[in-house]
GROMACS .gro file of C-alpha atoms in nm:
model
  135
    1MET     CA    1 -19.240   5.050  -0.837
    2PRO     CA    2 -19.071   4.710  -0.821
    3PHE     CA    3 -19.256   4.402  -0.698
    4LEU     CA    4 -19.141   4.053  -0.608
    5LEU     CA    5 -19.375   3.774  -0.716
    6ARG     CA    6 -19.342   3.415  -0.596
    7VAL     CA    7 -19.513   3.170  -0.826
    8GLU     CA    8 -19.559   2.791  -0.839
    9LEU     CA    9 -19.568   2.647  -1.188
   10PRO     CA   10 -19.538   2.313  -1.362
   11ASP     CA   11 -19.173   2.216  -1.414
   12VAL     CA   12 -19.216   2.148  -1.786
   13PRO     CA   13 -19.074   2.316  -2.099
   14GLY     CA   14 -19.263   2.632  -2.192
   15SER     CA   15 -19.425   2.683  -1.853
   16LEU     CA   16 -19.206   2.978  -1.754
   17GLY     CA   17 -19.256   3.129  -2.099
   18ARG     CA   18 -19.634   3.121  -2.053
   19VAL     CA   19 -19.597   3.289  -1.713
   20ALA     CA   20 -19.367   3.555  -1.862
   21THR     CA   21 -19.615   3.623  -2.140
   22ALA     CA   22 -19.903   3.657  -1.891
   23ILE     CA   23 -19.698   3.899  -1.680
   24GLY     CA   24 -19.614   4.111  -1.985
   25GLU     CA   25 -19.972   4.119  -2.107
   26ALA     CA   26 -20.083   4.235  -1.760
   27GLY     CA   27 -19.839   4.528  -1.765
   28GLY     CA   28 -19.543   4.376  -1.581
   29ASP     CA   29 -19.183   4.401  -1.702
   30ILE     CA   30 -18.960   4.120  -1.574
   31GLU     CA   31 -18.628   4.243  -1.431
   32ALA     CA   32 -18.497   3.911  -1.292
   33ILE     CA   33 -18.603   3.554  -1.222
   34GLU     CA   34 -18.463   3.329  -0.951
   35ILE     CA   35 -18.546   2.959  -0.926
   36VAL     CA   36 -18.629   2.900  -0.561
   37GLU     CA   37 -18.716   2.531  -0.567
   38LYS     CA   38 -18.771   2.235  -0.796
   39ARG     CA   39 -18.998   1.989  -0.618
   40SER     CA   40 -19.035   1.616  -0.668
   41ASP     CA   41 -19.405   1.662  -0.748
   42GLY     CA   42 -19.316   1.818  -1.086
   43CYS     CA   43 -19.364   2.173  -0.966
   44ALA     CA   44 -19.116   2.461  -0.961
   45VAL     CA   45 -19.119   2.771  -0.742
   46ASP     CA   46 -18.973   3.090  -0.890
   47ASP     CA   47 -18.928   3.446  -0.766
   48VAL     CA   48 -18.989   3.709  -1.032
   49LEU     CA   49 -18.870   4.066  -0.982
   50LEU     CA   50 -19.083   4.295  -1.193
   51GLU     CA   51 -19.164   4.658  -1.262
   52MET     CA   52 -19.518   4.763  -1.338
   53ALA     CA   53 -19.602   4.981  -1.638
   54PRO     CA   54 -19.755   5.318  -1.550
   55GLY     CA   55 -20.119   5.265  -1.460
   56ALA     CA   56 -20.086   4.886  -1.435
   57MET     CA   57 -20.173   4.721  -1.106
   58PRO     CA   58 -19.993   4.423  -0.951
   59ASP     CA   59 -20.322   4.243  -0.890
   60SER     CA   60 -20.366   4.221  -1.269
   61VAL     CA   61 -20.039   4.022  -1.283
   62VAL     CA   62 -20.165   3.794  -1.006
   63SER     CA   63 -20.494   3.734  -1.189
   64ALA     CA   64 -20.317   3.669  -1.519
   65CYS     CA   65 -20.080   3.415  -1.363
   66ASN     CA   66 -20.348   3.242  -1.159
   67GLY     CA   67 -20.551   3.204  -1.480
   68LEU     CA   68 -20.286   2.976  -1.630
   69PRO     CA   69 -20.331   2.598  -1.589
   70GLY     CA   70 -20.119   2.461  -1.303
   71VAL     CA   71 -19.990   2.806  -1.199
   72ARG     CA   72 -20.046   2.957  -0.855
   73VAL     CA   73 -19.920   3.289  -0.722
   74VAL     CA   74 -19.794   3.226  -0.368
   75TRP     CA   75 -19.753   3.597  -0.290
   76ILE     CA   76 -19.659   3.934  -0.433
   77SER     CA   77 -19.499   4.217  -0.238
   78ARG     CA   78 -19.338   4.553  -0.295
   79TYR     CA   79 -18.965   4.528  -0.334
   80ALA     CA   80 -18.721   4.785  -0.198
   81ALA     CA   81 -18.635   5.047  -0.459
   82GLY     CA   82 -18.304   4.975  -0.627
   83GLY     CA   83 -18.295   4.627  -0.479
   84ASN     CA   84 -18.136   4.345  -0.670
   85LEU     CA   85 -18.179   3.976  -0.613
   86PHE     CA   86 -17.884   3.857  -0.402
   87LEU     CA   87 -17.839   3.497  -0.502
   88ASP     CA   88 -17.782   3.230  -0.240
   89LEU     CA   89 -17.446   3.132  -0.387
   90GLU     CA   90 -17.326   3.491  -0.356
   91ALA     CA   91 -17.421   3.479   0.011
   92VAL     CA   92 -17.219   3.160   0.056
   93GLU     CA   93 -16.920   3.324  -0.112
   94GLU     CA   94 -16.946   3.621   0.123
   95LEU     CA   95 -16.954   3.393   0.428
   96THR     CA   96 -16.662   3.175   0.321
   97ALA     CA   97 -16.440   3.467   0.216
   98ASP     CA   98 -16.369   3.560   0.579
   99PRO     CA   99 -16.467   3.273   0.814
  100ALA     CA  100 -16.366   3.467   1.127
  101ARG     CA  101 -16.631   3.732   1.049
  102ALA     CA  102 -16.888   3.492   0.902
  103ALA     CA  103 -17.140   3.528   1.187
  104ASP     CA  104 -17.146   3.908   1.157
  105LYS     CA  105 -17.138   3.898   0.778
  106LEU     CA  106 -17.441   3.668   0.787
  107ILE     CA  107 -17.633   3.937   0.975
  108ASP     CA  108 -17.527   4.195   0.713
  109ILE     CA  109 -17.647   3.987   0.417
  110LEU     CA  110 -17.963   3.833   0.570
  111PRO     CA  111 -18.190   4.128   0.483
  112ILE     CA  112 -18.073   4.128   0.121
  113THR     CA  113 -18.079   3.753   0.074
  114PHE     CA  114 -18.410   3.688   0.250
  115ARG     CA  115 -18.576   4.018   0.163
  116ALA     CA  116 -18.614   4.132   0.522
  117ASP     CA  117 -18.590   4.477   0.677
  118TRP     CA  118 -18.337   4.393   0.948
  119ALA     CA  119 -18.136   4.119   1.119
  120ALA     CA  120 -17.967   4.072   1.455
  121ARG     CA  121 -17.753   3.816   1.634
  122VAL     CA  122 -17.862   3.773   1.995
  123HIS     CA  123 -17.680   3.592   2.274
  124GLU     CA  124 -17.872   3.428   2.558
  125THR     CA  125 -17.697   3.632   2.829
  126ASP     CA  126 -17.523   3.917   2.641
  127GLY     CA  127 -17.826   4.035   2.446
  128VAL     CA  128 -17.775   4.187   2.102
  129VAL     CA  129 -17.425   4.102   1.986
  130TYR     CA  130 -17.445   4.235   1.630
  131ALA     CA  131 -17.727   4.394   1.430
  132THR     CA  132 -17.801   4.586   1.112
  133GLU     CA  133 -17.878   4.958   1.143
  134ALA     CA  134 -18.252   4.899   1.099
  135ALA     CA  135 -18.271   4.650   1.387
   0.00000   0.00000   0.00000
């Protein structure tokens, strides 16, 4: 089962490698990494998409990461089967490809980009104007 892990770590050479090693030793297999933020305090925030080895538990990955100096797991959650990380720049490309449909297209890509179950565009007087099937 895939999991998405958000982790804060020092923004220094080798830091991500240490996190990757800890994840592997705890039974996690990294599928993708997305840099979410680089902060002015010398800290980076990354999302790590991972699969767990049979019998391995996600809390062992959390413990392994939290045991590293300067590393803190913000959260871990199950990730929709078959889901891929949809990068922010890809979302921007989708929105600028057809500006006339950008508002509706935004609703379509919000669940993928922000890892949500559904999205809807609501008007103050007209109610739901556009929504995903799950909304």
